[in-house]
PDB file of C-alpha atoms and ligand atoms in Angstrom:
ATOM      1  CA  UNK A1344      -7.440  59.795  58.055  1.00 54.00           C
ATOM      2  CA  UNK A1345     -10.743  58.772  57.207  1.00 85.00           C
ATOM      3  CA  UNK A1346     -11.016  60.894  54.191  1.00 94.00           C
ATOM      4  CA  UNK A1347     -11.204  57.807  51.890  1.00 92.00           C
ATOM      5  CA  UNK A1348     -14.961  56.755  53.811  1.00 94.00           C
ATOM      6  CA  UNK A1349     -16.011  59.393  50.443  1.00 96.00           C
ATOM      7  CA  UNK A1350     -15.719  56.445  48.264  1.00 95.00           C
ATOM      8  CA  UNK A1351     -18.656  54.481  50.260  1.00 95.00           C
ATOM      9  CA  UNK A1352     -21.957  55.296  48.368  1.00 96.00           C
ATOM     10  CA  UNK A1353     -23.754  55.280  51.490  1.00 96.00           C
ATOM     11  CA  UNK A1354     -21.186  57.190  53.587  1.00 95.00           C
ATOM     12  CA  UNK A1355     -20.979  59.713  50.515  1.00 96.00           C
ATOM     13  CA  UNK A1356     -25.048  60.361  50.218  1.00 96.00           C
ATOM     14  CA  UNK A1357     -25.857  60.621  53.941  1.00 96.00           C
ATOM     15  CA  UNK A1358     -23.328  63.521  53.833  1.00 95.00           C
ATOM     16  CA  UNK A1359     -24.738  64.963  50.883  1.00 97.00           C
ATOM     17  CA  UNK A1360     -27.825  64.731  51.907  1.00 96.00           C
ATOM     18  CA  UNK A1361     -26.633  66.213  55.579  1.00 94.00           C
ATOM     19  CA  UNK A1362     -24.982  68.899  53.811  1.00 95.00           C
ATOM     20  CA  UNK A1363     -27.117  69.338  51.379  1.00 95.00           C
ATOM     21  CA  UNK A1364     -24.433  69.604  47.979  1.00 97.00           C
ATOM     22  CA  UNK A1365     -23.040  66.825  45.883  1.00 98.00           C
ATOM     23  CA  UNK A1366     -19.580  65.164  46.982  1.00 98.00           C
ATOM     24  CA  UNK A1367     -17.273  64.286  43.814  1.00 98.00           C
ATOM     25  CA  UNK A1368     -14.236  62.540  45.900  1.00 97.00           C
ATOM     26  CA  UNK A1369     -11.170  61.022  44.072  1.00 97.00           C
ATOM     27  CA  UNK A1370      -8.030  59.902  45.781  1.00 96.00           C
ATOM     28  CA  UNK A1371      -5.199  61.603  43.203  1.00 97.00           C
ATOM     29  CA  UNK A1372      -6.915  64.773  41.000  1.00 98.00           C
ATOM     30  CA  UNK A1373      -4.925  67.053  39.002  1.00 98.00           C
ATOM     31  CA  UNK A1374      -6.508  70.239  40.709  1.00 98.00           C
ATOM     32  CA  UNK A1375      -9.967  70.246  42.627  1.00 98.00           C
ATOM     33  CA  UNK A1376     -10.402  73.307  41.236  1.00 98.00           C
ATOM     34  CA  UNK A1377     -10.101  72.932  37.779  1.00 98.00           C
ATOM     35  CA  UNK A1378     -12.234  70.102  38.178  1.00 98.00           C
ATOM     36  CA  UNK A1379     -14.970  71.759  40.052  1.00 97.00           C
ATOM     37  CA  UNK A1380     -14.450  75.009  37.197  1.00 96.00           C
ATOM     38  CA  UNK A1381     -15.094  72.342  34.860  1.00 96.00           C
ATOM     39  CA  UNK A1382     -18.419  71.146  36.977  1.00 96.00           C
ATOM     40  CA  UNK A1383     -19.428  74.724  37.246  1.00 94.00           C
ATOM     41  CA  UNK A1384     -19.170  75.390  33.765  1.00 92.00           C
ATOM     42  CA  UNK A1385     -21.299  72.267  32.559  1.00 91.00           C
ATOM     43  CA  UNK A1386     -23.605  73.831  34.564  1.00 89.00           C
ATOM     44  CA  UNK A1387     -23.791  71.786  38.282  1.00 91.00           C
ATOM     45  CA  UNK A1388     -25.243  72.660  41.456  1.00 90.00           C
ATOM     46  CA  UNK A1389     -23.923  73.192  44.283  1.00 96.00           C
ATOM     47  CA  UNK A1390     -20.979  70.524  45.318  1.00 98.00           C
ATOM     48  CA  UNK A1391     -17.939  69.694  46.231  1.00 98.00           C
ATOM     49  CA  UNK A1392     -14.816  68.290  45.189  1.00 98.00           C
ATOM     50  CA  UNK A1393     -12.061  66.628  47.589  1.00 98.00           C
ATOM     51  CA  UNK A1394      -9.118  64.709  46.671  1.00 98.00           C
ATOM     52  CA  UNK A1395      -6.744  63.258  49.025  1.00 97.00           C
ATOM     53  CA  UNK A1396      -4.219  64.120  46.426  1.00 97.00           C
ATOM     54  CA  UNK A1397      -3.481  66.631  44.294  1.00 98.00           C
ATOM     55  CA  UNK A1398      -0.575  66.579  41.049  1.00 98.00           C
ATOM     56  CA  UNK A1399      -0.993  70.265  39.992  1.00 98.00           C
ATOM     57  CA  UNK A1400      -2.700  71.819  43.278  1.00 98.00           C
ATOM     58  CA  UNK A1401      -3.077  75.676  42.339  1.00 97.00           C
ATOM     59  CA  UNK A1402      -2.017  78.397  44.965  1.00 96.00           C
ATOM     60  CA  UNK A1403      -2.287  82.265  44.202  1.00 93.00           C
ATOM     61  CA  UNK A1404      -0.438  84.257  42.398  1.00 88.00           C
ATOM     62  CA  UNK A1405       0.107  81.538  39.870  1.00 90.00           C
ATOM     63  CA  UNK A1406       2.082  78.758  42.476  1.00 93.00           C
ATOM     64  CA  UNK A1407       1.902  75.787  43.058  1.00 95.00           C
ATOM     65  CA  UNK A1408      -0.212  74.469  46.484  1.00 96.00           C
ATOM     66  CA  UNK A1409       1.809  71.242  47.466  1.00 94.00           C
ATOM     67  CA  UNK A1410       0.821  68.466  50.012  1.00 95.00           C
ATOM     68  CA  UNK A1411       2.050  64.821  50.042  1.00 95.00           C
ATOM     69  CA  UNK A1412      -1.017  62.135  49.657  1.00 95.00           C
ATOM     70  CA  UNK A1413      -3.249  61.750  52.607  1.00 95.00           C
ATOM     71  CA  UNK A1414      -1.912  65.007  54.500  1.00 97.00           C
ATOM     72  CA  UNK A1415      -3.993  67.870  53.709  1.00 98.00           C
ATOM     73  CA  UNK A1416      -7.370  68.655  53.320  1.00 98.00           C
ATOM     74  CA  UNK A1417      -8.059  69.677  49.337  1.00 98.00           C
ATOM     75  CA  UNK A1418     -11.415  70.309  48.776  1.00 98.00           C
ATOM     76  CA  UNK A1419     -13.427  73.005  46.069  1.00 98.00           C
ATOM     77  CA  UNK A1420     -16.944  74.111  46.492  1.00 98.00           C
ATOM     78  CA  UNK A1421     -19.358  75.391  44.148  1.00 98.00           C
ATOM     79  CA  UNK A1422     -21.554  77.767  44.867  1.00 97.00           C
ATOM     80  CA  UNK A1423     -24.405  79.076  42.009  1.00 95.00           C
ATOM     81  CA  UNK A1424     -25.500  82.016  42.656  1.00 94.00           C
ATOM     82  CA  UNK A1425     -22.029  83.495  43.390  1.00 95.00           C
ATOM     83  CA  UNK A1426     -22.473  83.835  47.346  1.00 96.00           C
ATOM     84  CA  UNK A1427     -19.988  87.422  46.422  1.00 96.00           C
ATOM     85  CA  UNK A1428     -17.340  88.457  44.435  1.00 95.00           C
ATOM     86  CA  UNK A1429     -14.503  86.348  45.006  1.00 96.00           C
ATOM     87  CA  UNK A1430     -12.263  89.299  46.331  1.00 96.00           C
ATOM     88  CA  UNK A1431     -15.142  89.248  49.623  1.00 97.00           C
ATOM     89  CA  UNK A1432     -15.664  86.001  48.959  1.00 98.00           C
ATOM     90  CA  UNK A1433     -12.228  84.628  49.923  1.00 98.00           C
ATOM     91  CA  UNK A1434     -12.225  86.883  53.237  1.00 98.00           C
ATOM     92  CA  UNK A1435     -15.705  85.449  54.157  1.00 98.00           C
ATOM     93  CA  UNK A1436     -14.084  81.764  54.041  1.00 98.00           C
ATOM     94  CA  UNK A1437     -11.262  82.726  56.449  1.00 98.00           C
ATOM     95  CA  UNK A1438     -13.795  83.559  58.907  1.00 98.00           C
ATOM     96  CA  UNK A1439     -15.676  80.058  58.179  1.00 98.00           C
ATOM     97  CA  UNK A1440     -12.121  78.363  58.203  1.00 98.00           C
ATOM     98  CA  UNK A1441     -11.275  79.787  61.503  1.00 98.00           C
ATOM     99  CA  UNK A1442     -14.799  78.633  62.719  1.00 98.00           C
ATOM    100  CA  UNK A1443     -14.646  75.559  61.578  1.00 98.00           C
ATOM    101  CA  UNK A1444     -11.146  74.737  63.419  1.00 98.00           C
ATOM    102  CA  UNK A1445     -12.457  76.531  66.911  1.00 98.00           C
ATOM    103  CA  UNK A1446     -15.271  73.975  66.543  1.00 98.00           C
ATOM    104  CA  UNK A1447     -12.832  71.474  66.452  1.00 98.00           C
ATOM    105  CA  UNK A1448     -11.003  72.764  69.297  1.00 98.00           C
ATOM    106  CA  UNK A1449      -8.268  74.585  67.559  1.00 98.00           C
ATOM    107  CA  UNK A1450      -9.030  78.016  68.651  1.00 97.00           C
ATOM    108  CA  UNK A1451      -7.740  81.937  67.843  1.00 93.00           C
ATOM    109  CA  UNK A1452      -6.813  81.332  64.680  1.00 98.00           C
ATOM    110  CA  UNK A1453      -6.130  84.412  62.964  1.00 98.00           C
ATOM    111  CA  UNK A1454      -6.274  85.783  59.327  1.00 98.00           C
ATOM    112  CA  UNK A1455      -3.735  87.580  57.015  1.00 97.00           C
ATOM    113  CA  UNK A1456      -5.372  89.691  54.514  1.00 97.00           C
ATOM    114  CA  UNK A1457      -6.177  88.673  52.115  1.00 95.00           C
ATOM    115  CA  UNK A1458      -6.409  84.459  51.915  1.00 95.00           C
ATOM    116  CA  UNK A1459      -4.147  83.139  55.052  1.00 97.00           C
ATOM    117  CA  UNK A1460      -5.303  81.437  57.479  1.00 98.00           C
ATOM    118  CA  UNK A1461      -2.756  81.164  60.760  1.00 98.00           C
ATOM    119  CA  UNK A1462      -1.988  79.077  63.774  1.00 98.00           C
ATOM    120  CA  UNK A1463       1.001  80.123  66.124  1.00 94.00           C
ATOM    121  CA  UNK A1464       1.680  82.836  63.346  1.00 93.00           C
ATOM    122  CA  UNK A1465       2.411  80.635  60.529  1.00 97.00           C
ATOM    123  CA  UNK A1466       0.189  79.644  57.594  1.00 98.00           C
ATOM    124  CA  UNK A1467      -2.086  76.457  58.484  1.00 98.00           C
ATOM    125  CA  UNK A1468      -4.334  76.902  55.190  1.00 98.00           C
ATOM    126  CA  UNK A1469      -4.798  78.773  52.104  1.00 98.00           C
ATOM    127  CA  UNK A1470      -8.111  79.961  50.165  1.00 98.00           C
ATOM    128  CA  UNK A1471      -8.547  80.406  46.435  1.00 97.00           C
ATOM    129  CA  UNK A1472     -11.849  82.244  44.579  1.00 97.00           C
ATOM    130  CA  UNK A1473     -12.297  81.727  40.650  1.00 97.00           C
ATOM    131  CA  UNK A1474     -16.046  83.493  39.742  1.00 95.00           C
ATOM    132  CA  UNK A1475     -18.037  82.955  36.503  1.00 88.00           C
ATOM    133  CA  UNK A1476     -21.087  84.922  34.853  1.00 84.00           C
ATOM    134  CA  UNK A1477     -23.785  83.581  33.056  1.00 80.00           C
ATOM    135  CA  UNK A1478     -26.133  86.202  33.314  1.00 74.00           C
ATOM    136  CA  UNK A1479     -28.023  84.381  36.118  1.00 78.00           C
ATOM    137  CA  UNK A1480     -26.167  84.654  39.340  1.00 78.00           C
ATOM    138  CA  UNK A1481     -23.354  82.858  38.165  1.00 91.00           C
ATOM    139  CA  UNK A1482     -21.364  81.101  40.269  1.00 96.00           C
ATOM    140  CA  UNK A1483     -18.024  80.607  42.312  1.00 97.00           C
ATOM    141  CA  UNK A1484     -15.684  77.864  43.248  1.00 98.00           C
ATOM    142  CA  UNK A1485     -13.788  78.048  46.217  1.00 98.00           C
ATOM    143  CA  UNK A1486     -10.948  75.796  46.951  1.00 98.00           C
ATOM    144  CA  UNK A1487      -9.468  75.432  50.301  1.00 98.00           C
ATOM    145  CA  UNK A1488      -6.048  73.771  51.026  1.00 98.00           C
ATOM    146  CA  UNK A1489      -5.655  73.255  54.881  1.00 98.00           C
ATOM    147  CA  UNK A1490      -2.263  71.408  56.349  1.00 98.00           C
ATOM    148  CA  UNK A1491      -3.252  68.422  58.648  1.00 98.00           C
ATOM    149  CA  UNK A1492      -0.717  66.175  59.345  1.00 97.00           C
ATOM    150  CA  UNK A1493       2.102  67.358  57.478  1.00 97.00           C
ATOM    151  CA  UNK A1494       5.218  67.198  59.276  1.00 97.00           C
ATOM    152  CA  UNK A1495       8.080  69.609  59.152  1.00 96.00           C
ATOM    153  CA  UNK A1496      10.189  67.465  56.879  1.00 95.00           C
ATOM    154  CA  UNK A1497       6.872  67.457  54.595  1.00 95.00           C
ATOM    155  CA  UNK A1498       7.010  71.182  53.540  1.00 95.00           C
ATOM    156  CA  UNK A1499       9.925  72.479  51.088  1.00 92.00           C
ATOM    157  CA  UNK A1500      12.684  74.043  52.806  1.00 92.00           C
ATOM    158  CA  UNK A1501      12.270  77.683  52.008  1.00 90.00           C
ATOM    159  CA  UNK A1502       8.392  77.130  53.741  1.00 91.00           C
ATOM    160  CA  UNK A1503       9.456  75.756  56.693  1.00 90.00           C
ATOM    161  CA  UNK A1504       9.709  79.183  58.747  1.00 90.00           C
ATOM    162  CA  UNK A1505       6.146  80.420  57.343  1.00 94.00           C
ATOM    163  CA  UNK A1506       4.192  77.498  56.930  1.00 97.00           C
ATOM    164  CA  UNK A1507       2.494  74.861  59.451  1.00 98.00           C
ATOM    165  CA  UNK A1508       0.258  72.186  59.807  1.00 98.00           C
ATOM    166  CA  UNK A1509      -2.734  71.475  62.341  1.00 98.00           C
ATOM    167  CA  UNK A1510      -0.296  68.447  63.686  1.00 98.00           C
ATOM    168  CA  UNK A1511       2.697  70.698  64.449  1.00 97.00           C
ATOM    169  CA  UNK A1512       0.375  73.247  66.561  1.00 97.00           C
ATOM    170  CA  UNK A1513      -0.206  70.037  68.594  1.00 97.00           C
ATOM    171  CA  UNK A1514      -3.894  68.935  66.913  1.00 97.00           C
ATOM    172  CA  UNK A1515      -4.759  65.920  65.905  1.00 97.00           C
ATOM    173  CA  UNK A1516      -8.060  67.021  63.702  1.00 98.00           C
ATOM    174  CA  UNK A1517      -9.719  64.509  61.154  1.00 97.00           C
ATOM    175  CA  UNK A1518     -10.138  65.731  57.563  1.00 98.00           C
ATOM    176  CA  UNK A1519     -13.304  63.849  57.064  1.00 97.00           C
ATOM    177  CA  UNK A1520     -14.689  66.094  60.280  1.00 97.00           C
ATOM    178  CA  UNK A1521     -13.260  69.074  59.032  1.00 98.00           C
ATOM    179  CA  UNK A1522     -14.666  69.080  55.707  1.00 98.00           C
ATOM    180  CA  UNK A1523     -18.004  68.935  57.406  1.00 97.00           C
ATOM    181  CA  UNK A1524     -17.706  71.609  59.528  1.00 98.00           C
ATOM    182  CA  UNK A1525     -16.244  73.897  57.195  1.00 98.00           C
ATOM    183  CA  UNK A1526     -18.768  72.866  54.382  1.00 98.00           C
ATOM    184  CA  UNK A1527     -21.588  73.788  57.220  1.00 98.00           C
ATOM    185  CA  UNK A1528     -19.402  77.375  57.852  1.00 98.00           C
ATOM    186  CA  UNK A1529     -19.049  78.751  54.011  1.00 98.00           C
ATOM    187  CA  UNK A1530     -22.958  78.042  53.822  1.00 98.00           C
ATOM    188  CA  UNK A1531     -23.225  80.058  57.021  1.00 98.00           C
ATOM    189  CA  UNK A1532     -21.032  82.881  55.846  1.00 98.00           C
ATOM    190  CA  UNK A1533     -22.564  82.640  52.047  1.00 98.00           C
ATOM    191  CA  UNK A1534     -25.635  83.953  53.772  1.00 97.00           C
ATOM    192  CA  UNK A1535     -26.142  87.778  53.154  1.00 96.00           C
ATOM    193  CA  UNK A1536     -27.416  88.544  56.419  1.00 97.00           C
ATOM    194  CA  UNK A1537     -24.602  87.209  57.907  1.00 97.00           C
ATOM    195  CA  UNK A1538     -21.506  89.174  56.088  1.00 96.00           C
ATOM    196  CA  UNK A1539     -21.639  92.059  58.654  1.00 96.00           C
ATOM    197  CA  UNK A1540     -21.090  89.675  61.398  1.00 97.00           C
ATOM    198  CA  UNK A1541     -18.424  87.461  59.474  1.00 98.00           C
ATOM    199  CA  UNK A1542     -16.674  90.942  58.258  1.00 97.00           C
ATOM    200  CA  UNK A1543     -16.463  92.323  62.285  1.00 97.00           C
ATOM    201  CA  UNK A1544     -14.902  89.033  62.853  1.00 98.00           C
ATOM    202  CA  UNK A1545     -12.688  89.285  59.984  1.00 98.00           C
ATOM    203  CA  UNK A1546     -11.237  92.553  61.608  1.00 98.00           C
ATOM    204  CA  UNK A1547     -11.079  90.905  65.234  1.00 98.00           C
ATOM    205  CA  UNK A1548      -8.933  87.873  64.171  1.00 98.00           C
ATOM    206  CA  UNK A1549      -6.665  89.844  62.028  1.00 97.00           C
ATOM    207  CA  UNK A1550      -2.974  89.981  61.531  1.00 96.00           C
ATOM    208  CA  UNK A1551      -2.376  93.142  59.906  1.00 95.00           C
ATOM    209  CA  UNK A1552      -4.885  95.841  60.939  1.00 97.00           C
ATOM    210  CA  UNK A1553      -3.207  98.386  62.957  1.00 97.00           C
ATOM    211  CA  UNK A1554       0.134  97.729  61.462  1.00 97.00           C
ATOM    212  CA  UNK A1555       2.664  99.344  59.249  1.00 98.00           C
ATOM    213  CA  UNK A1556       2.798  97.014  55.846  1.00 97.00           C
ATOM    214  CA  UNK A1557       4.543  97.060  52.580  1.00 96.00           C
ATOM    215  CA  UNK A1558       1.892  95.894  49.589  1.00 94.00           C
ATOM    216  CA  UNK A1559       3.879  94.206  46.936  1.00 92.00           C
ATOM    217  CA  UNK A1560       2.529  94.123  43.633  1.00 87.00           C
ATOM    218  CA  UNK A1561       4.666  91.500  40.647  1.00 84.00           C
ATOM    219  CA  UNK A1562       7.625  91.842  43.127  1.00 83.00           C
ATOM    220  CA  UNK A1563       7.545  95.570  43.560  1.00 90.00           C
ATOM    221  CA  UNK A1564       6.374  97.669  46.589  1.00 93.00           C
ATOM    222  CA  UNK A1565       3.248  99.354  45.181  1.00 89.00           C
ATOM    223  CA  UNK A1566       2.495 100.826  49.060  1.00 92.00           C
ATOM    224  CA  UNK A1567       3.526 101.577  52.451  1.00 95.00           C
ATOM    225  CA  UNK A1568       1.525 102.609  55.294  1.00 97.00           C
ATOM    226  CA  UNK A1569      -0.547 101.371  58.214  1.00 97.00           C
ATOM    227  CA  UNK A1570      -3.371  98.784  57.363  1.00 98.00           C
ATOM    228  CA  UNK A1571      -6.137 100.687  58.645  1.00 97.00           C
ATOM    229  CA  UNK A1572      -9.343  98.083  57.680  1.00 97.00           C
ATOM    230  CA  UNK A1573     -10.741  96.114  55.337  1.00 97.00           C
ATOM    231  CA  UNK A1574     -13.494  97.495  52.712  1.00 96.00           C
ATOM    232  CA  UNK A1575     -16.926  96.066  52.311  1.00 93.00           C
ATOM    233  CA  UNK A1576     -15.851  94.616  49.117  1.00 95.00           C
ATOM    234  CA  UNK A1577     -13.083  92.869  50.485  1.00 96.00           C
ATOM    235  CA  UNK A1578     -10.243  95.689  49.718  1.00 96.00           C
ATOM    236  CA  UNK A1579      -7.603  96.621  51.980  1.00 97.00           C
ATOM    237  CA  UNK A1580      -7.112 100.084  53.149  1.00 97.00           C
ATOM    238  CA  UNK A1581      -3.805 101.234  53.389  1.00 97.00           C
ATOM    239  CA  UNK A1582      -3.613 104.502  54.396  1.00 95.00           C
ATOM    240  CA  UNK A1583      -5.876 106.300  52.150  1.00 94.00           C
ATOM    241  CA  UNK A1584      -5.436 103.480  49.775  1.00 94.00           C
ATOM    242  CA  UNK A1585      -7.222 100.581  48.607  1.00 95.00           C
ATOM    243  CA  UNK A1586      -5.893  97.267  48.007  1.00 95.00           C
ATOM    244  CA  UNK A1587      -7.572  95.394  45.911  1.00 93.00           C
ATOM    245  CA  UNK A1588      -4.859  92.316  45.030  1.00 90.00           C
ATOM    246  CA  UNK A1589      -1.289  92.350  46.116  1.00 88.00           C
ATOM    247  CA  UNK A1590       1.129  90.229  48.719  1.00 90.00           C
ATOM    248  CA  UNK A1591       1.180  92.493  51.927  1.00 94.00           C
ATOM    249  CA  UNK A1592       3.659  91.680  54.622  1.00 92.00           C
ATOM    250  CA  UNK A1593       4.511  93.593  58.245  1.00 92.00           C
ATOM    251  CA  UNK A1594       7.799  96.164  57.942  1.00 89.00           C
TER     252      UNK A1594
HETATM  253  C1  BTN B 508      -3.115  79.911  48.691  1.00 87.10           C
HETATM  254  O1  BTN B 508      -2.194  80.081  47.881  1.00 87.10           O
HETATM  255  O2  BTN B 508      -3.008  80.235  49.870  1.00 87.10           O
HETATM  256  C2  BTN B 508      -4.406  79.277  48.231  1.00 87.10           C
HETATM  257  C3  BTN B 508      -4.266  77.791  48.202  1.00 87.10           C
HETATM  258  C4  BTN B 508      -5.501  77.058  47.756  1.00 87.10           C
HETATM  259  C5  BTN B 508      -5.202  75.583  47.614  1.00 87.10           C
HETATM  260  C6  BTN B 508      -6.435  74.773  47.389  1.00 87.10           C
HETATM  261  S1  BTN B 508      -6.154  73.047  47.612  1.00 87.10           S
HETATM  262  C7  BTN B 508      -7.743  72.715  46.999  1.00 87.10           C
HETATM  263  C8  BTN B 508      -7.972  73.648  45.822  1.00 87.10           C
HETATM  264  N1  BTN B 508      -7.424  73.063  44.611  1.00 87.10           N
HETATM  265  C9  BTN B 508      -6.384  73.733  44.147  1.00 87.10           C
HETATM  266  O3  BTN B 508      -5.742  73.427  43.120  1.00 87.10           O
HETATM  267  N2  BTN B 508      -6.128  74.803  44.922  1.00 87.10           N
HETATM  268  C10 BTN B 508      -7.089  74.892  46.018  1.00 87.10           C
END
């Protein structure tokens, strides 16, 4: 709850300084990342953008992300260079998600290929990559939506079976805490040398390796088959094909 400390100048620069990136906080945004697209493109460094509201949060596949005032975390970072491509890049951040919440003693969460993070085997948080080239490096936002305190009333009715909050698995985590700790984990996993690691522990906390999935692709099953791993550029292999983008679920 103690999100809204961002607005004191001196609570905001020791943590920027601690983290070493810019903090742009504002209690009600349209979209964190549109607004941190928008920083990127003006040419910013490395930062990050939280709201404690959002009035047109973006999900994939074109929906919305929803989450009543004070309830969620909704942050964006940029990143310049681009730490990956975002396809990697959104894998990488499940892993620093899932490290972030052990470290605050929410532990064996696991990941759903390709942007789901899970707790108790629903969705606890969501991850979303948008990349840009400028001929130097470019760079990447990364905006992370992560349930808190939600209650069950607080999610639609047709999300109440798949989705949860940290409160409902029994955690009471502060967002303020949790923005530091995952900030600290996508640096971590933005680190080349460290992607072999991060990808092995991709494959240990995940959901779907092993199993026998349908890929769906603009509604339409575009492939069966067991998911056998995950490619070093963040594809999914199913069978002998890869995934690049598609909803997969278990058959
Ligand atoms: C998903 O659909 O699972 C990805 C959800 C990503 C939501 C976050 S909330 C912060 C950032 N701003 C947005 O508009 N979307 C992302």
């Amino acid at each position: 709850m103690r999100l809204a400390l961002l607005r004191v100048p001196a609570v905001r620069s020791a943590l920027e300084l601690e983290l070493g990136r810019a903090i742009e906080y504002h209690a009600s945004l349209a979209s964190t990342q549109d607004r941190a697209r928008e920083l990127g493109g003006s040419g910013s460094g490395p930062l990050v953008v939280v709201a404690d509201e959002q009035t047109a949060g973006r999900g994939t596949h074109g929906r919305s992300w929803l989450a009543p005032a004070g309830q969620g975390l909704l942050a964006s970072w940029l990143f310049r260079p681009a730490p990956a491509e975002p396809a990697l890049f959104v894998l990488l951040a499940g892993v620093a998600m899932a490290r972030a919440l052990d470290g605050l003693g929410v532990t064996g969460a696991r990941l759903k290929w390709p942007n789901d993070v899970e707790v108790g085997r629903n969705k606890v948080a969501g991850a979303l990559a948008h990349a840009t080239t400028d001929g130097e490096g470019g760079s990447l936002v990364l905006g992370i939506g992560v349930n808190v305190h939600q209650r069950r009333e607080d999610f639609a009715p047709d999300l109440r079976e798949r989705a949860t909050s940290l409160a409902l698995t029994g955690h009471t985590v502060d967002r303020l805490a949790l923005l530091v700790r995952l900030t600290r984990e996508l640096e971590r996993v933005a680190e080349p040398s460290e992607r072999g690691l991060a990808l092995d522990e991709w494959r240990r906390r995940a959901t779907l390796l092993g199993q026998r999935v349908e890929v769906l692709r603009d509604g339409r099953t575009a492939a069966r088959g067991i998911a056998r791993d995950i490619a070093d550029d963040g594809a999914l292999i199913v069978g002998d094909e890869r995934i690049a983008a598609g909803e997969v679920r278990l058959q």
